[in-house]
Coordinates of C-alpha atoms and ligand atoms in Angstrom, one line a residue:
M1116 CA -57.7 37.1 -68.6
L1117 CA -57.6 39.8 -65.9
R1118 CA -59.8 43.0 -66.2
P1119 CA -58.0 46.1 -67.4
Q1120 CA -56.7 48.3 -64.8
D1121 CA -54.6 51.7 -64.4
T1122 CA -51.8 50.7 -62.1
R1123 CA -48.2 51.5 -62.0
T1124 CA -47.4 49.6 -65.1
R1125 CA -50.5 49.2 -66.7
E1126 CA -53.0 51.5 -68.5
R1127 CA -56.2 51.5 -69.9
K1128 CA -58.6 53.7 -72.1
S1129 CA -62.1 54.0 -72.3
L1130 CA -63.7 53.1 -75.6
D1131 CA -67.0 53.8 -74.2
G1132 CA -69.3 56.6 -76.0
L1133 CA -70.8 57.0 -79.4
W1134 CA -69.9 54.5 -82.0
S1135 CA -71.3 54.4 -85.8
F1136 CA -73.9 51.8 -86.2
R1137 CA -75.5 49.9 -88.8
V1138 CA -78.3 47.1 -88.7
D1139 CA -77.2 44.7 -91.1
T1140 CA -81.0 43.5 -92.4
E1141 CA -79.6 41.6 -95.3
G1142 CA -76.8 39.6 -94.0
V1143 CA -74.7 41.1 -96.2
G1144 CA -71.6 43.0 -94.1
R1145 CA -69.4 40.2 -93.6
E1146 CA -69.4 39.3 -97.3
E1147 CA -69.2 43.1 -98.3
R1148 CA -66.5 43.4 -95.5
W1149 CA -68.2 46.5 -93.6
F1150 CA -65.1 45.8 -91.3
A1151 CA -62.7 47.4 -94.3
A1152 CA -64.2 50.7 -94.6
P1153 CA -65.8 53.1 -92.8
L1154 CA -69.4 52.1 -92.5
A1155 CA -71.5 53.2 -95.1
G1156 CA -75.0 54.8 -93.7
G1157 CA -74.2 54.2 -90.1
V1158 CA -75.9 56.1 -87.4
Q1159 CA -74.9 57.1 -84.0
M1160 CA -75.5 54.5 -81.2
A1161 CA -74.2 54.6 -77.3
V1162 CA -72.0 52.0 -76.2
P1163 CA -72.7 50.6 -73.5
A1164 CA -76.3 50.2 -74.5
S1165 CA -78.8 47.8 -75.7
Y1166 CA -79.6 48.9 -79.1
N1167 CA -83.2 48.1 -79.3
D1168 CA -84.9 50.5 -78.0
L1169 CA -82.8 53.8 -79.0
L1170 CA -83.6 54.6 -82.3
A1171 CA -87.6 54.7 -82.5
D1172 CA -87.7 51.9 -85.3
A1173 CA -89.5 48.8 -84.5
G1174 CA -87.0 47.2 -87.3
V1175 CA -83.9 47.7 -85.1
R1176 CA -85.7 47.0 -81.8
D1177 CA -86.9 43.5 -83.5
H1178 CA -84.0 43.0 -86.0
S1179 CA -82.6 39.2 -85.8
G1180 CA -79.2 38.8 -87.0
E1181 CA -76.2 40.9 -87.2
V1182 CA -75.5 44.7 -86.4
W1183 CA -72.4 46.5 -86.6
Y1184 CA -70.1 48.9 -84.4
Q1185 CA -67.1 50.9 -85.7
R1186 CA -65.1 53.7 -84.2
T1187 CA -61.5 54.8 -84.7
V1188 CA -59.4 55.2 -81.9
R1189 CA -55.8 56.6 -81.3
I1190 CA -53.3 54.1 -79.8
P1191 CA -51.8 56.2 -77.3
R1192 CA -47.8 57.4 -78.3
G1193 CA -46.7 56.3 -74.8
W1194 CA -47.2 52.7 -75.3
S1195 CA -44.6 51.4 -77.5
G1196 CA -43.2 48.1 -76.1
R1197 CA -46.2 47.4 -74.7
R1198 CA -48.7 44.3 -75.1
I1199 CA -52.0 46.4 -76.3
A1200 CA -55.3 44.4 -76.3
V1201 CA -58.7 45.5 -76.9
H1202 CA -61.0 44.4 -74.2
L1203 CA -65.2 43.7 -74.5
E1204 CA -66.7 43.2 -71.1
S1205 CA -69.7 41.8 -73.0
A1206 CA -71.3 41.5 -76.4
T1207 CA -74.6 40.0 -76.8
H1208 CA -74.8 36.9 -77.6
R1209 CA -71.9 36.6 -80.1
A1210 CA -69.0 39.1 -82.1
T1211 CA -66.2 39.2 -84.0
V1212 CA -63.7 42.4 -83.7
W1213 CA -61.8 43.5 -86.1
V1214 CA -58.8 46.1 -86.1
G1215 CA -58.7 47.6 -89.7
D1216 CA -58.9 44.7 -92.0
T1217 CA -57.8 42.0 -89.6
A1218 CA -60.5 39.8 -87.6
V1219 CA -58.8 39.6 -84.1
V1220 CA -61.3 38.0 -82.0
S1221 CA -64.9 36.2 -82.2
H1222 CA -66.7 35.3 -79.0
E1223 CA -69.7 33.2 -78.0
G1224 CA -72.1 34.1 -75.1
G1225 CA -73.8 37.3 -74.4
Y1226 CA -72.1 38.1 -70.7
T1227 CA -68.9 37.2 -70.5
P1228 CA -65.9 39.1 -71.6
F1229 CA -63.3 38.6 -74.3
E1230 CA -60.1 40.4 -75.6
A1231 CA -57.9 40.2 -78.4
D1232 CA -54.1 41.1 -78.1
V1233 CA -53.6 43.4 -81.1
S1234 CA -49.9 44.5 -80.7
E1235 CA -48.8 43.2 -83.5
L1236 CA -51.4 45.3 -85.4
V1237 CA -51.1 48.7 -84.2
Q1238 CA -48.3 51.1 -83.8
P1239 CA -48.5 53.8 -81.1
G1240 CA -49.8 57.4 -82.1
D1241 CA -51.7 56.1 -85.2
E1242 CA -55.4 55.7 -85.4
V1243 CA -57.0 52.8 -86.2
R1244 CA -60.3 51.6 -87.4
L1245 CA -62.1 49.1 -84.7
T1246 CA -65.2 47.2 -86.2
V1247 CA -67.7 44.9 -84.1
C1248 CA -70.1 42.8 -85.4
V1249 CA -72.4 41.6 -83.0
D1250 CA -75.3 39.0 -83.5
N1251 CA -78.4 38.4 -81.4
R1252 CA -79.8 35.1 -82.9
L1253 CA -80.1 32.3 -80.5
S1254 CA -80.2 28.8 -81.5
F1255 CA -80.3 25.5 -80.1
R1256 CA -76.7 25.4 -79.8
T1257 CA -76.4 28.9 -77.9
I1258 CA -77.1 29.5 -74.0
P1259 CA -79.8 30.7 -73.6
P1260 CA -81.2 28.7 -76.2
G1261 CA -83.5 29.8 -79.2
V1262 CA -84.4 28.9 -82.4
I1263 CA -85.4 30.8 -85.8
E1264 CA -88.4 29.7 -87.2
Q1265 CA -89.5 30.4 -91.1
T1266 CA -92.8 31.8 -90.7
A1267 CA -95.6 33.1 -93.7
V1268 CA -94.0 36.4 -92.7
G1269 CA -90.5 35.5 -92.8
P1270 CA -88.3 34.2 -90.1
R1271 CA -88.9 34.6 -86.6
Q1272 CA -86.9 34.5 -83.4
R1273 CA -88.2 32.5 -80.4
Y1274 CA -86.9 32.1 -77.0
W1275 CA -88.3 30.5 -74.0
H1276 CA -87.2 33.1 -71.5
D1277 CA -89.1 35.5 -69.9
F1278 CA -87.4 38.4 -70.8
F1279 CA -86.9 40.9 -73.8
N1280 CA -84.1 39.6 -76.0
Y1281 CA -82.0 42.9 -75.5
A1282 CA -78.6 42.9 -77.6
G1283 CA -75.6 45.0 -78.4
I1284 CA -72.6 46.0 -76.5
H1285 CA -74.1 46.1 -73.1
R1286 CA -70.8 46.7 -71.0
S1287 CA -67.6 48.7 -71.5
V1288 CA -64.9 48.4 -74.2
W1289 CA -61.4 49.1 -73.4
L1290 CA -58.1 49.5 -75.2
S1291 CA -55.5 48.3 -72.2
A1292 CA -51.6 48.6 -72.1
T1293 CA -49.6 45.5 -70.0
P1294 CA -46.2 44.9 -70.0
V1295 CA -45.1 42.1 -72.2
A1296 CA -44.2 39.9 -69.4
H1297 CA -47.3 40.1 -67.5
L1298 CA -49.7 38.4 -64.9
D1299 CA -52.6 37.0 -66.6
D1300 CA -54.6 35.2 -63.7
V1301 CA -54.8 35.1 -59.9
T1302 CA -57.4 32.9 -57.9
V1303 CA -57.9 33.9 -54.2
V1304 CA -59.1 31.7 -51.8
T1305 CA -59.5 32.9 -48.2
A1306 CA -60.1 31.0 -44.7
L1307 CA -60.8 32.4 -41.0
D1308 CA -59.5 30.6 -37.8
G1309 CA -61.1 32.8 -34.8
T1310 CA -59.8 36.2 -35.3
A1311 CA -57.0 35.2 -37.8
G1312 CA -57.6 35.1 -41.5
T1313 CA -55.5 33.7 -44.4
V1314 CA -55.6 34.7 -48.1
R1315 CA -53.9 32.2 -50.6
Y1316 CA -53.4 33.3 -53.6
T1317 CA -52.6 31.7 -57.0
A1318 CA -51.2 33.9 -59.8
S1319 CA -50.3 32.8 -63.4
A1320 CA -48.2 35.1 -65.7
V1321 CA -46.9 35.0 -69.5
A1322 CA -43.5 35.9 -70.7
A1323 CA -42.2 36.0 -67.2
D1324 CA -39.1 33.8 -67.2
G1325 CA -36.6 34.8 -64.8
L1326 CA -39.1 37.1 -63.1
D1327 CA -39.9 36.7 -59.6
A1328 CA -43.2 37.3 -58.1
R1329 CA -44.7 39.2 -55.0
A1330 CA -47.7 40.0 -53.2
V1331 CA -48.6 42.6 -50.7
L1332 CA -51.9 42.9 -48.7
R1333 CA -52.8 46.3 -47.5
D1334 CA -56.3 46.7 -45.7
A1335 CA -58.8 49.3 -46.5
D1336 CA -56.5 52.1 -45.3
G1337 CA -53.7 51.1 -47.6
I1338 CA -51.6 50.2 -44.5
E1339 CA -49.5 46.9 -45.4
V1340 CA -50.6 43.8 -43.1
G1341 CA -48.5 41.3 -44.8
R1342 CA -46.5 40.0 -48.0
A1343 CA -45.4 36.8 -49.4
S1344 CA -43.4 35.7 -52.5
G1345 CA -43.9 33.5 -55.4
T1346 CA -47.0 32.9 -57.6
D1347 CA -48.8 30.7 -55.0
A1348 CA -48.5 31.3 -51.4
T1349 CA -50.8 32.1 -48.2
I1350 CA -50.6 35.3 -46.2
A1351 CA -52.0 35.6 -42.6
V1352 CA -53.9 38.4 -41.1
D1353 CA -54.4 38.7 -37.4
P1354 CA -56.7 40.1 -36.3
V1355 CA -58.8 40.1 -39.3
H1356 CA -61.6 42.4 -40.8
P1357 CA -63.6 39.6 -42.4
W1358 CA -65.9 40.5 -45.6
A1359 CA -69.6 40.1 -44.1
P1360 CA -73.0 40.5 -45.2
G1361 CA -73.4 44.0 -44.7
D1362 CA -70.2 44.5 -44.2
G1363 CA -67.7 44.8 -47.3
Y1364 CA -64.7 45.2 -45.6
L1365 CA -62.2 44.8 -48.8
Y1366 CA -58.2 44.1 -48.5
D1367 CA -56.1 44.9 -51.7
L1368 CA -53.7 42.3 -52.7
E1369 CA -51.2 43.8 -55.2
L1370 CA -49.5 41.2 -57.1
Q1371 CA -46.3 42.2 -58.9
L1372 CA -44.0 40.6 -61.2
L1373 CA -40.1 41.8 -60.4
D1374 CA -37.1 41.8 -62.1
H1375 CA -33.7 40.7 -61.0
A1376 CA -32.8 44.2 -59.6
G1377 CA -36.3 44.2 -57.7
E1378 CA -37.7 46.7 -59.9
V1379 CA -41.7 46.0 -60.5
V1380 CA -42.0 44.9 -64.2
D1381 CA -45.7 44.3 -64.0
S1382 CA -48.6 45.2 -60.9
Y1383 CA -52.1 44.1 -60.7
H1384 CA -54.7 44.7 -57.9
Q1385 CA -57.1 42.6 -56.8
S1386 CA -59.4 43.3 -54.2
V1387 CA -60.0 40.5 -51.4
G1388 CA -63.1 39.8 -49.1
V1389 CA -61.8 37.4 -46.2
R1390 CA -64.8 34.7 -45.9
T1391 CA -65.8 31.6 -45.6
V1392 CA -68.7 29.8 -47.0
E1393 CA -70.0 26.4 -46.0
V1394 CA -73.1 24.2 -46.6
R1395 CA -73.7 22.2 -43.3
G1396 CA -77.0 20.0 -43.4
T1397 CA -80.0 22.6 -43.8
E1398 CA -77.9 25.6 -42.8
F1399 CA -76.0 27.9 -45.3
L1400 CA -73.2 29.4 -43.5
I1401 CA -71.1 32.7 -44.0
N1402 CA -68.2 32.8 -41.7
G1403 CA -69.7 30.0 -39.9
E1404 CA -72.8 32.1 -39.0
P1405 CA -76.3 31.1 -40.4
F1406 CA -77.1 33.1 -43.5
R1407 CA -80.3 33.9 -44.4
F1408 CA -81.1 35.4 -47.9
T1409 CA -83.8 38.4 -48.2
G1410 CA -83.7 39.9 -51.8
F1411 CA -84.7 39.6 -55.0
G1412 CA -84.0 37.6 -58.7
M1413 CA -83.4 40.9 -60.6
H1414 CA -82.7 41.7 -64.1
E1415 CA -80.1 44.0 -65.9
D1416 CA -83.0 46.1 -67.5
H1417 CA -83.7 49.8 -67.6
P1418 CA -86.1 52.1 -69.8
G1419 CA -83.9 52.9 -73.1
L1420 CA -81.1 51.5 -72.0
G1421 CA -82.3 47.8 -72.1
K1422 CA -79.2 45.5 -70.5
G1423 CA -76.6 48.4 -70.9
H1424 CA -74.5 48.9 -67.8
N1425 CA -75.0 52.6 -66.5
D1426 CA -73.2 53.4 -62.9
A1427 CA -75.9 55.6 -61.7
L1428 CA -78.4 53.3 -62.2
L1429 CA -76.3 50.9 -60.4
V1430 CA -76.0 52.9 -57.3
Q1431 CA -79.7 53.7 -57.5
D1432 CA -80.7 50.0 -57.6
F1433 CA -78.7 49.1 -54.4
A1434 CA -79.2 52.1 -52.7
L1435 CA -83.4 50.5 -52.9
L1436 CA -81.7 47.2 -51.8
G1437 CA -80.3 48.7 -48.9
W1438 CA -83.3 50.8 -48.4
I1439 CA -85.5 47.8 -48.3
G1440 CA -83.5 45.8 -46.3
A1441 CA -82.4 43.0 -49.0
N1442 CA -79.0 41.6 -48.0
S1443 CA -78.8 39.5 -51.2
L1444 CA -79.6 39.3 -55.0
R1445 CA -79.3 36.4 -57.8
T1446 CA -78.1 37.3 -61.1
S1447 CA -81.3 36.2 -62.6
H1448 CA -80.7 34.7 -65.6
Y1449 CA -77.3 35.8 -66.8
P1450 CA -73.9 37.2 -65.5
Y1451 CA -74.3 40.5 -64.6
S1452 CA -71.7 43.3 -65.6
E1453 CA -68.5 43.2 -63.1
D1454 CA -69.3 46.8 -62.0
V1455 CA -72.6 44.9 -60.2
L1456 CA -70.2 42.3 -58.6
D1457 CA -67.6 44.9 -57.6
H1458 CA -70.3 47.1 -56.2
A1459 CA -72.0 44.1 -54.3
D1460 CA -68.5 43.5 -52.9
R1461 CA -68.3 47.0 -51.6
N1462 CA -71.6 46.8 -50.1
G1463 CA -71.8 43.4 -48.5
I1464 CA -74.3 42.4 -50.5
V1465 CA -74.5 38.5 -51.1
V1466 CA -74.9 37.1 -54.7
I1467 CA -76.0 34.3 -56.2
D1468 CA -74.4 33.8 -59.7
E1469 CA -76.0 32.4 -62.3
T1470 CA -75.2 31.7 -65.9
A1471 CA -77.5 32.4 -69.0
A1472 CA -79.0 28.6 -69.3
V1473 CA -82.4 29.9 -69.1
G1474 CA -85.2 28.6 -71.2
L1475 CA -84.0 24.9 -71.5
N1476 CA -87.2 23.7 -70.8
M1477 CA -90.3 23.1 -73.5
G1478 CA -92.7 22.7 -70.9
L1479 CA -92.5 26.5 -70.3
G1480 CA -92.5 29.4 -72.3
G1481 CA -92.5 33.3 -71.3
G1482 CA -93.4 32.1 -67.9
I1483 CA -96.9 30.4 -69.2
F1484 CA -97.5 26.7 -68.9
G1485 CA -98.1 24.8 -72.3
G1486 CA -96.1 22.8 -74.6
Q1487 CA -93.5 24.4 -77.2
G1488 CA -94.1 21.8 -80.2
Y1489 CA -90.1 20.8 -79.2
Q1490 CA -88.8 18.1 -77.1
T1491 CA -86.2 19.8 -74.4
F1492 CA -83.4 17.2 -75.1
S1493 CA -83.0 15.6 -78.5
E1494 CA -80.5 15.1 -81.2
D1495 CA -82.1 18.2 -82.9
T1496 CA -82.9 20.3 -80.0
I1497 CA -80.6 20.8 -76.6
N1498 CA -78.0 18.2 -77.2
D1499 CA -74.5 17.2 -76.6
E1500 CA -73.0 20.4 -78.5
T1501 CA -75.2 22.6 -75.9
Q1502 CA -74.1 20.7 -73.3
R1503 CA -70.4 22.1 -74.5
V1504 CA -71.5 25.6 -75.1
H1505 CA -73.2 25.3 -71.4
A1506 CA -70.0 24.0 -70.0
Q1507 CA -68.0 26.5 -71.5
A1508 CA -70.4 29.6 -70.2
I1509 CA -70.2 27.8 -66.6
R1510 CA -66.2 28.3 -66.8
E1511 CA -66.0 31.5 -68.4
L1512 CA -68.4 32.5 -65.3
V1513 CA -66.0 31.0 -62.7
A1514 CA -63.4 32.6 -64.1
R1515 CA -64.6 36.0 -64.4
D1516 CA -66.3 35.9 -61.0
K1517 CA -64.3 33.5 -58.7
N1518 CA -62.9 36.3 -56.8
H1519 CA -65.7 37.9 -55.2
P1520 CA -66.2 37.5 -51.8
S1521 CA -70.1 38.5 -52.5
V1522 CA -70.5 35.1 -54.4
V1523 CA -71.4 32.5 -52.5
L1524 CA -73.3 30.1 -54.5
W1525 CA -73.3 29.3 -58.4
S1526 CA -76.6 28.6 -60.2
I1527 CA -75.8 26.9 -63.5
A1528 CA -79.1 26.8 -64.8
N1529 CA -82.3 28.4 -63.9
E1530 CA -85.8 26.3 -64.5
P1531 CA -84.5 23.7 -67.1
E1532 CA -86.2 20.4 -67.6
S1533 CA -85.5 18.4 -64.6
D1534 CA -87.7 15.6 -64.2
T1535 CA -86.5 13.1 -67.1
E1536 CA -83.6 11.0 -67.9
E1537 CA -82.1 13.2 -70.3
A1538 CA -81.9 16.2 -68.0
E1539 CA -80.3 13.8 -65.7
H1540 CA -77.4 13.0 -67.9
Y1541 CA -77.1 16.4 -69.5
F1542 CA -76.9 18.1 -65.9
R1543 CA -74.8 15.2 -63.8
P1544 CA -71.3 16.5 -65.9
L1545 CA -72.2 19.9 -65.4
F1546 CA -72.2 19.8 -62.0
D1547 CA -68.6 18.2 -61.9
V1548 CA -67.6 21.5 -64.5
V1549 CA -68.6 24.0 -62.2
R1550 CA -67.1 21.9 -59.1
E1551 CA -63.9 21.4 -60.9
A1552 CA -63.9 25.2 -62.1
D1553 CA -64.3 26.3 -58.4
P1554 CA -64.3 23.6 -55.8
T1555 CA -64.7 26.3 -52.8
R1556 CA -68.1 27.5 -53.1
P1557 CA -71.7 25.3 -53.2
A1558 CA -73.5 24.9 -56.6
G1559 CA -77.0 24.5 -57.6
F1560 CA -79.7 25.1 -60.1
V1561 CA -82.9 26.7 -60.0
N1562 CA -85.8 24.2 -59.8
V1563 CA -89.2 24.8 -61.7
M1564 CA -92.6 24.5 -60.1
L1565 CA -93.0 21.7 -63.4
A1566 CA -90.6 19.0 -61.6
P1567 CA -91.7 19.2 -57.8
H1568 CA -90.6 17.2 -54.8
G1569 CA -90.1 13.4 -56.1
K1570 CA -90.0 14.3 -59.3
C1571 CA -87.0 16.3 -60.1
R1572 CA -83.8 14.4 -61.0
V1573 CA -81.3 17.0 -60.9
S1574 CA -81.6 18.4 -57.6
R1575 CA -79.8 15.4 -55.9
F1576 CA -76.6 17.1 -57.5
A1577 CA -77.1 20.4 -55.8
D1578 CA -75.6 21.5 -52.5
V1579 CA -78.8 24.1 -52.0
L1580 CA -82.3 23.5 -53.2
M1581 CA -83.5 26.7 -55.3
L1582 CA -87.1 26.6 -55.9
N1583 CA -89.0 28.9 -58.2
R1584 CA -92.8 28.7 -57.0
Y1585 CA -95.8 31.0 -57.7
Y1586 CA -98.6 29.4 -55.5
G1587 CA -101.1 31.8 -55.7
W1588 CA -100.0 33.1 -59.1
Y1589 CA -99.4 30.8 -61.9
V1590 CA -101.5 28.1 -59.8
H1591 CA -104.3 28.7 -57.1
A1592 CA -104.4 32.2 -58.5
G1593 CA -106.7 34.6 -56.6
D1594 CA -107.1 31.4 -53.6
L1595 CA -104.2 32.3 -51.0
E1596 CA -106.1 29.7 -49.0
A1597 CA -105.8 26.9 -51.4
A1598 CA -102.3 27.9 -52.4
E1599 CA -100.7 28.2 -48.6
Q1600 CA -102.0 24.6 -48.1
A1601 CA -100.0 23.0 -51.3
W1602 CA -96.9 25.2 -50.9
D1603 CA -96.7 24.0 -47.3
E1604 CA -96.8 20.4 -48.6
E1605 CA -94.3 20.5 -51.1
L1606 CA -91.8 22.9 -49.3
R1607 CA -92.2 20.4 -46.2
A1608 CA -91.6 17.4 -48.8
W1609 CA -88.1 19.4 -50.0
A1610 CA -87.3 20.3 -46.2
G1611 CA -86.9 16.5 -45.5
E1612 CA -83.8 16.2 -48.4
G1613 CA -82.2 17.7 -45.6
K1614 CA -80.4 20.6 -47.7
P1615 CA -80.8 24.2 -47.0
I1616 CA -83.6 25.6 -49.2
I1617 CA -83.7 29.4 -51.1
V1618 CA -87.1 30.4 -52.7
T1619 CA -85.2 32.0 -55.7
E1620 CA -88.8 32.7 -57.1
Y1621 CA -92.1 33.8 -55.5
G1622 CA -94.1 36.9 -57.0
A1623 CA -97.3 38.2 -58.7
D1624 CA -97.7 40.6 -61.3
T1625 CA -99.0 44.3 -60.2
L1626 CA -100.2 47.0 -61.7
P1627 CA -99.1 50.2 -59.8
G1628 CA -101.9 52.0 -59.1
M1629 CA -104.6 49.0 -59.2
H1630 CA -106.2 48.8 -55.6
A1631 CA -108.8 46.4 -54.2
V1632 CA -110.5 46.2 -50.8
D1633 CA -110.4 42.4 -51.3
P1634 CA -107.2 41.5 -52.6
Q1635 CA -107.6 40.8 -56.2
P1636 CA -105.0 39.4 -58.6
W1637 CA -103.0 42.3 -60.2
S1638 CA -103.8 45.0 -57.5
E1639 CA -101.3 46.3 -55.0
E1640 CA -103.1 44.6 -52.1
Y1641 CA -103.0 41.2 -53.8
Q1642 CA -99.2 41.7 -54.0
V1643 CA -99.0 42.4 -50.4
A1644 CA -101.1 39.6 -49.3
Y1645 CA -99.4 37.0 -51.6
L1646 CA -95.9 37.7 -50.1
D1647 CA -97.6 37.4 -46.6
M1648 CA -98.9 34.0 -47.4
N1649 CA -95.8 32.9 -48.6
H1650 CA -93.4 34.3 -45.8
R1651 CA -96.2 32.2 -43.3
V1652 CA -95.1 29.1 -45.4
F1653 CA -91.4 29.9 -45.1
D1654 CA -91.5 30.8 -41.5
R1655 CA -92.9 27.4 -40.6
V1656 CA -90.4 25.5 -42.5
D1657 CA -86.6 25.7 -40.8
A1658 CA -84.8 24.5 -43.7
V1659 CA -85.5 27.6 -45.9
V1660 CA -82.6 30.0 -45.5
G1661 CA -83.7 32.5 -48.1
E1662 CA -86.6 34.4 -49.7
H1663 CA -85.8 36.1 -53.3
V1664 CA -88.9 37.8 -54.4
W1665 CA -89.5 37.9 -58.2
N1666 CA -88.9 40.6 -59.4
F1667 CA -86.9 43.3 -58.1
A1668 CA -88.4 46.0 -60.6
D1669 CA -90.7 45.1 -63.8
F1670 CA -89.1 44.7 -66.8
A1671 CA -89.4 44.0 -70.5
T1672 CA -90.3 40.7 -71.9
T1673 CA -91.4 39.5 -75.5
P1674 CA -95.0 40.8 -76.0
G1675 CA -97.8 38.1 -75.0
A1676 CA -101.2 37.7 -73.4
M1677 CA -100.0 37.6 -69.9
R1678 CA -97.8 40.4 -70.2
V1679 CA -98.9 43.8 -69.6
G1680 CA -96.0 45.9 -71.2
G1681 CA -93.7 43.6 -69.7
N1682 CA -93.5 41.5 -66.4
K1683 CA -95.2 43.5 -63.9
K1684 CA -93.9 41.3 -61.0
G1685 CA -91.6 44.3 -59.6
V1686 CA -91.8 45.5 -56.3
F1687 CA -90.5 48.4 -57.7
T1688 CA -91.7 50.0 -61.3
R1689 CA -89.4 49.7 -63.8
D1690 CA -88.6 53.4 -63.0
R1691 CA -88.2 52.3 -59.7
A1692 CA -91.1 53.7 -57.7
P1693 CA -91.7 51.4 -54.9
K1694 CA -95.5 49.9 -55.0
G1695 CA -97.2 48.7 -52.1
A1696 CA -95.3 45.6 -51.6
A1697 CA -91.8 47.3 -51.1
F1698 CA -93.1 48.8 -47.7
A1699 CA -94.6 45.5 -46.7
L1700 CA -91.2 43.8 -47.5
R1701 CA -89.3 46.6 -45.8
R1702 CA -91.1 46.0 -42.6
R1703 CA -90.2 42.5 -42.7
W1704 CA -86.7 42.7 -43.9
R1705 CA -85.5 45.4 -42.0
R1706 CA -86.9 43.4 -38.7
D1707 CA -84.7 40.8 -39.9
L1708 CA -81.7 42.8 -40.1
A1709 CA -81.9 44.2 -37.0
A1710 CA -81.6 40.4 -35.2
P1711 CA -79.2 39.7 -33.0
S1712 CA -77.9 36.8 -35.0
A1713 CA -76.1 39.1 -37.3
P1714 CA -72.6 38.0 -38.0
S1715 CA -70.4 39.8 -35.3
R1716 CA -66.8 41.1 -36.2
P1717 CA -63.8 40.6 -33.9
D1718 CA -63.0 44.2 -34.1
Q1719 CA -66.4 45.1 -32.5
A1720 CA -66.2 42.4 -29.8
Ligands
LIG771 C1 -90.2 32.0 -63.8 C2 -89.0 32.3 -64.5 C3 -88.8 34.1 -64.9 C4 -90.1 35.0 -65.3 C5 -91.2 34.1 -63.7 C6 -92.4 34.8 -64.4 O1 -87.8 31.7 -63.8 O2 -87.5 34.6 -65.8 O3 -90.3 35.9 -65.4 O4 -91.2 32.7 -64.0 O5 -93.3 34.3 -65.0 O6 -90.7 31.3 -64.7 O7 -92.9 35.8 -64.1

């Protein structure tokens, strides 16, 4: 599946805006066929957005079950004879879509796209009713998992991840038209050799018998630099302008289907960054140069909007990444909007791309240690079926993001239980899945403090060690001296594995405006001292090739005794004001950026 585009043969029409919306409090919408008529009692709801915080109604915010979205759309008159599709970039966590009275697609998983070919159901020029039923319920068969518990006051959704279960249509919805004979996938793999680069593409097409394929590569100025014929070919570029951290140089690969007369039947544009990624010993190499990750684990999270995508806020977040000297981010804890990945490509920001497999650990809850009353892996909890859903989540992530040069590393889970035999059995095949889906990038998972060095049984499958550690916060809170010693010891033990280490989370909750002469937890000064302590430890261990502070910004969570209006580990507040730590990080990271080890570009030689 390719994302809808406007090209010389393709068109798309945005269905973003206000939709009619109704919460299915009683769970009767399907039985009553709410899709078959205008939504009775519908109110206006914005798409894209999380619906939770927009209606000033706790019943809506905390609703667990289905909600319904509906609108009408006129099929453009010029679209006759085309393949017409409805494309949703995401619906959290599962959805069914109807066109008129006909169900056209259902999709499981809240952060990857899906679409339906509706050509047979619509007539160009006509208006049709489009209904989307979105379900936010999590179970032991979903990624991320959760459980609905029956309590004295009714059912309650529980989950083991530390961010609010925002739901709805979080990203754009499109109506798209392609030729019936059309390209439906492309995979691009690039290589570098001295000043030369190669772009190998493999494309596939539908209903394209008798058609030829061709690819034209153009540089950022639109000048053609190479072309090739066929659905599988390599184009050489010399000299090449590589994609590199801080230098998001992109070529445009136009893929075409051609008829006998040489007329272009279909055209799709794939942006391409020519770069390589490799793990060698304890080094993480981009274009053969050691790369050191600085940046954050982030969240798609904003006041009001929840997890809805918004371009203005995207631009703001990336500007702050640039300001602070971050060269990378992790899409903690789910695949982010494709617009985020595109922006990372364009801006030379490196991405660790993560599935939504978070909370597969009954030893943890909301960042708080303590039993949850369930066993992580068992027939009734996380089991083979969950593993199948997880494998599908990995495949969908790779299928969507494989061509982004910014993506250099896959994270298949965050902080799962990883110190048991069951965990080993669960994860070993998932590493095969990710490597089969993408043999070109390293893969790993994010290790939790409960499975330290010597106990973790899953890290042996990973190319890169990603560690989340809270020495000085969840352990040795307030005692940075003890924290430093314990952290130093554990990190050196991990370094003995001979793999690169990225510290994917370290952070301290901080209330903006709380100050202390003698740094006390929750004060802005403590956050700075805590980060300084961590940095001393990292700088002593060569295998550490990355530091991602938890978190870029404060974010919404479920209410809890450990959360003051959400998680406050942000270096920025939820509305993106800097805490003191932002300036401290900027001093450290901007210094790193100026270092002479920054990858060189041939055109600057
Ligand atoms: C880690 C999780 C992250 C939490 C963080 C915290 O990976 O999602 O928000 O701890 O407790 O366990 O702040």
